[in-house]
Coordinates of C-alpha atoms in Angstrom, one line a residue:
M1 CA 0.0 0.0 0.0
L2 CA 2.8 2.4 0.9
S3 CA 4.5 1.7 -2.5
D4 CA 1.2 2.5 -4.3
L5 CA 0.9 5.8 -2.5
V6 CA 4.5 6.8 -3.3
D7 CA 3.8 6.0 -7.0
L8 CA 0.9 8.4 -6.9
V9 CA 3.1 11.2 -5.7
L10 CA 6.3 10.3 -7.5
P11 CA 5.4 8.3 -10.6
A12 CA 8.2 5.9 -11.5
S13 CA 10.0 5.9 -14.9
C14 CA 9.2 3.3 -17.4
A15 CA 11.2 0.1 -16.5
L16 CA 12.3 -0.4 -20.1
C17 CA 12.8 3.0 -21.8
H18 CA 13.0 5.1 -18.6
L19 CA 10.6 7.8 -19.7
P20 CA 8.6 9.3 -16.8
L21 CA 5.6 7.1 -17.5
G22 CA 5.9 4.2 -15.2
P23 CA 5.9 1.4 -14.4
L24 CA 5.6 0.8 -18.2
C25 CA 4.9 3.5 -20.8
P26 CA 2.2 2.7 -23.4
K27 CA 4.8 1.8 -26.1
C28 CA 6.8 -0.6 -23.9
R29 CA 3.6 -2.1 -22.6
R30 CA 2.6 -2.9 -26.2
A31 CA 6.0 -4.4 -26.7
V32 CA 5.6 -6.7 -23.7
D33 CA 2.1 -7.7 -24.9
D34 CA 3.5 -8.5 -28.4
C35 CA 5.5 -11.3 -26.6
L36 CA 2.3 -12.9 -25.4
H37 CA 0.6 -15.8 -27.3
P38 CA -3.0 -15.3 -28.4
S39 CA -3.9 -17.9 -25.7
P40 CA -1.7 -19.8 -23.2
R41 CA 0.3 -22.7 -24.5
L42 CA 1.8 -25.9 -23.1
A43 CA 5.6 -25.6 -22.6
L44 CA 7.5 -28.8 -23.5
P45 CA 11.2 -28.4 -23.1
S46 CA 13.4 -30.6 -25.2
P47 CA 14.8 -32.8 -23.8
L48 CA 12.0 -33.0 -21.3
P49 CA 13.4 -33.3 -17.7
P50 CA 12.2 -36.4 -15.9
G51 CA 9.2 -35.6 -13.7
M52 CA 8.5 -32.2 -15.1
P53 CA 4.8 -31.3 -14.6
S54 CA 2.7 -30.1 -17.5
C55 CA 3.4 -26.3 -17.7
W56 CA 1.3 -23.6 -19.2
V57 CA 2.8 -20.3 -20.2
S58 CA 1.3 -17.0 -21.4
G59 CA 4.1 -15.9 -23.7
E60 CA 7.6 -16.1 -25.2
A61 CA 10.5 -15.5 -22.8
S62 CA 12.3 -13.0 -25.1
G63 CA 12.5 -9.3 -25.9
A64 CA 10.4 -6.9 -23.8
L65 CA 8.8 -9.6 -21.7
R66 CA 12.1 -11.1 -20.6
A67 CA 13.4 -7.5 -20.0
V68 CA 10.5 -6.7 -17.7
V69 CA 10.9 -9.9 -15.7
T70 CA 14.6 -9.0 -15.3
A71 CA 13.8 -5.4 -14.2
Y72 CA 11.3 -6.7 -11.6
K73 CA 13.7 -9.3 -10.1
D74 CA 17.1 -7.7 -10.4
E75 CA 16.6 -4.0 -10.8
N76 CA 14.3 -3.5 -7.8
R77 CA 11.3 -2.7 -9.9
R78 CA 8.7 -4.2 -7.6
D79 CA 6.2 -1.8 -9.0
L80 CA 5.9 -4.2 -11.9
R81 CA 4.2 -6.8 -9.7
R82 CA 0.7 -6.2 -11.0
T83 CA 1.9 -5.9 -14.6
L84 CA 3.6 -9.3 -14.4
G85 CA 0.9 -10.8 -12.3
A86 CA -1.7 -10.0 -15.0
R87 CA 0.5 -11.8 -17.5
L88 CA 0.9 -14.8 -15.3
A89 CA -2.8 -15.2 -14.5
P90 CA -3.9 -16.6 -18.0
A91 CA -1.3 -19.4 -17.7
L92 CA -2.6 -20.3 -14.2
R93 CA -6.2 -20.4 -15.5
A94 CA -5.1 -22.6 -18.4
A95 CA -3.3 -25.0 -16.0
L96 CA -6.5 -25.3 -13.9
G97 CA -8.8 -25.5 -16.9
D98 CA -6.7 -28.4 -18.3
N99 CA -6.9 -30.5 -15.1
V100 CA -10.0 -31.9 -13.4
S101 CA -8.3 -32.5 -10.1
A102 CA -7.3 -28.8 -9.9
R103 CA -10.8 -27.6 -10.6
Q104 CA -12.1 -29.9 -7.9
A105 CA -9.5 -28.7 -5.4
L106 CA -10.7 -25.1 -6.0
R107 CA -14.2 -26.1 -4.9
G108 CA -13.0 -28.4 -2.1
R109 CA -10.0 -28.5 0.2
G110 CA -8.1 -25.8 -1.7
L111 CA -5.5 -25.5 -4.4
V112 CA -1.9 -24.9 -3.3
V113 CA 0.1 -22.5 -5.5
V114 CA 3.8 -22.8 -4.8
P115 CA 6.4 -20.3 -6.1
V116 CA 9.8 -21.7 -6.8
P117 CA 12.2 -20.5 -4.1
G118 CA 15.2 -19.3 -6.1
S119 CA 18.8 -19.8 -4.8
P120 CA 20.0 -18.6 -1.4
R121 CA 22.5 -16.5 -3.3
A122 CA 19.8 -14.7 -5.2
R123 CA 17.7 -14.2 -2.1
R124 CA 20.6 -12.6 -0.3
R125 CA 21.3 -10.3 -3.2
R126 CA 17.7 -9.2 -3.7
G127 CA 16.7 -9.2 -0.1
D128 CA 13.4 -11.0 -0.7
V129 CA 11.7 -13.6 -2.8
P130 CA 10.3 -11.5 -5.7
L131 CA 8.2 -14.3 -7.2
L132 CA 6.0 -14.6 -4.0
P133 CA 4.1 -11.2 -4.3
L134 CA 3.9 -11.7 -8.1
V135 CA 2.1 -15.0 -7.6
T136 CA -0.1 -13.6 -4.9
S137 CA -1.2 -10.9 -7.4
A138 CA -1.8 -13.4 -10.1
V139 CA -4.2 -15.7 -8.1
V140 CA -6.6 -13.0 -7.1
G141 CA -9.1 -13.7 -10.0
L142 CA -9.0 -17.5 -9.9
G143 CA -12.0 -17.9 -7.7
G144 CA -12.5 -20.8 -5.3
R145 CA -10.1 -21.6 -2.5
V146 CA -6.5 -20.8 -3.2
V147 CA -3.5 -20.9 -0.9
V148 CA -0.2 -19.3 -2.0
A149 CA 2.4 -21.3 0.0
N150 CA 6.1 -20.6 0.1
V151 CA 6.9 -24.1 1.2
L152 CA 10.1 -24.9 -0.8
S153 CA 13.6 -24.2 0.4
A154 CA 17.1 -25.0 -0.9
T155 CA 19.0 -28.0 0.5
R156 CA 22.4 -26.9 -0.8
V157 CA 24.2 -24.2 -2.8
T158 CA 23.9 -24.6 -6.5
R159 CA 25.8 -23.1 -9.4
D160 CA 24.6 -20.1 -11.4
Q161 CA 22.3 -21.6 -14.0
S162 CA 22.7 -18.9 -16.7
A163 CA 25.7 -20.5 -18.4
L164 CA 24.6 -24.2 -18.1
D165 CA 23.0 -26.4 -20.7
A166 CA 20.0 -28.5 -20.2
G167 CA 21.9 -31.6 -18.8
E168 CA 24.1 -29.4 -16.6
R169 CA 21.0 -27.6 -15.2
A170 CA 19.3 -30.9 -14.4
S171 CA 22.4 -32.2 -12.6
N172 CA 22.9 -28.8 -10.8
L173 CA 19.4 -28.9 -9.4
A174 CA 19.0 -32.6 -8.6
G175 CA 18.0 -32.9 -5.0
A176 CA 18.4 -29.1 -4.4
M177 CA 14.9 -28.4 -3.0
T178 CA 12.9 -29.7 -0.2
V179 CA 9.6 -28.9 1.6
R180 CA 10.0 -27.5 5.1
A181 CA 8.9 -30.1 7.7
R182 CA 6.2 -27.9 9.2
H183 CA 4.4 -27.7 5.8
R184 CA 4.3 -31.4 5.0
L185 CA 0.9 -32.0 6.5
V186 CA -0.6 -29.2 4.4
L187 CA 0.7 -30.8 1.2
E188 CA -0.4 -34.4 2.0
G189 CA -2.7 -35.3 -1.0
A190 CA -3.0 -31.7 -2.2
V191 CA -3.1 -30.5 -5.8
C192 CA -0.3 -28.1 -6.3
V193 CA 0.6 -25.6 -9.0
V194 CA 4.3 -24.8 -8.9
V195 CA 5.1 -21.4 -10.5
D196 CA 8.2 -19.9 -12.1
D197 CA 8.6 -16.7 -14.0
L198 CA 10.3 -17.9 -17.2
V199 CA 10.9 -21.5 -18.4
T200 CA 14.2 -22.4 -20.2
T201 CA 15.1 -26.1 -19.8
G202 CA 12.4 -26.9 -17.2
A203 CA 15.0 -28.2 -14.7
T204 CA 13.8 -25.9 -11.9
L205 CA 10.1 -26.9 -12.3
A206 CA 11.1 -30.6 -12.4
E207 CA 13.1 -30.3 -9.2
A208 CA 10.3 -28.3 -7.5
A209 CA 7.7 -30.9 -8.5
R210 CA 9.9 -33.7 -7.3
A211 CA 10.2 -32.1 -3.9
L212 CA 6.5 -31.5 -3.6
R213 CA 5.7 -35.1 -4.6
D214 CA 8.2 -36.4 -2.1
A215 CA 6.4 -34.4 0.6
G216 CA 3.1 -36.1 -0.3
A217 CA 1.5 -33.8 -2.9
G218 CA -1.2 -35.7 -4.8
E219 CA -0.7 -34.0 -8.1
V220 CA 1.6 -31.2 -9.4
L221 CA 1.0 -28.8 -12.3
A222 CA 3.0 -25.8 -13.4
A223 CA 2.6 -22.3 -14.8
A224 CA 4.9 -19.5 -15.9
I225 CA 4.8 -16.2 -17.5
G226 CA 6.8 -17.3 -20.5
A227 CA 9.1 -19.9 -22.1
T228 CA 11.8 -19.8 -24.7
R229 CA 10.5 -20.4 -28.2
K230 CA 11.9 -23.9 -28.6
R231 CA 10.3 -24.9 -25.3
V232 CA 6.7 -24.2 -26.4
E233 CA 4.4 -26.7 -28.1
P234 CA 2.5 -24.6 -30.7
V235 CA -0.3 -27.1 -31.3
R236 CA -1.9 -27.4 -27.9
T237 CA -3.4 -24.1 -26.7
F238 CA -6.1 -23.1 -24.2
P239 CA -9.0 -21.0 -25.3

């Protein structure tokens, strides 16, 4: 709330072009939306990491969309939370619409939405978990009973993923996440949607899903804002 009040008095510059029309000027907002698919699509990394859940994405992780995600996470542009939350929401709706168990969970015991935790190194650098408020913003319009649960934590230090190929990323993250002991009862038999910002090789989502299943989750789905072009299946879309 305090951040919103400050923005009313001191409007931020655009996160991409830096004109005094923040958080995104109309031109840059259109550039971001040009990266979105007409409807959410199923992301299928190749090679597909073992255990990766079905993952729906709203757009392509390139250009202005990738730049906005980077600004939000690494340039302290937390005022982009609603902008990115609105781009994540269609992927979440598609993941639920494609799964009977998820729809039943919304009407019953509740759907558990789990943001990936990020590395301890990134958390120390940023001072928070930027994906958490973004996911909280995105689930507002889902309806039904939804719990955003920050239940995953790192078990060890991992290498920086940016320079690693698909096989190296999978090895780097294998066994690197766990569910905190105090949350295991909540996950027992629950339908979970694990959420990341952008999908590249799918290794992060596969490891998060593995940790949730090991903790007793009944079913795990996934959603993200975008995926790299070669990671998206163009045939299967969600209306």
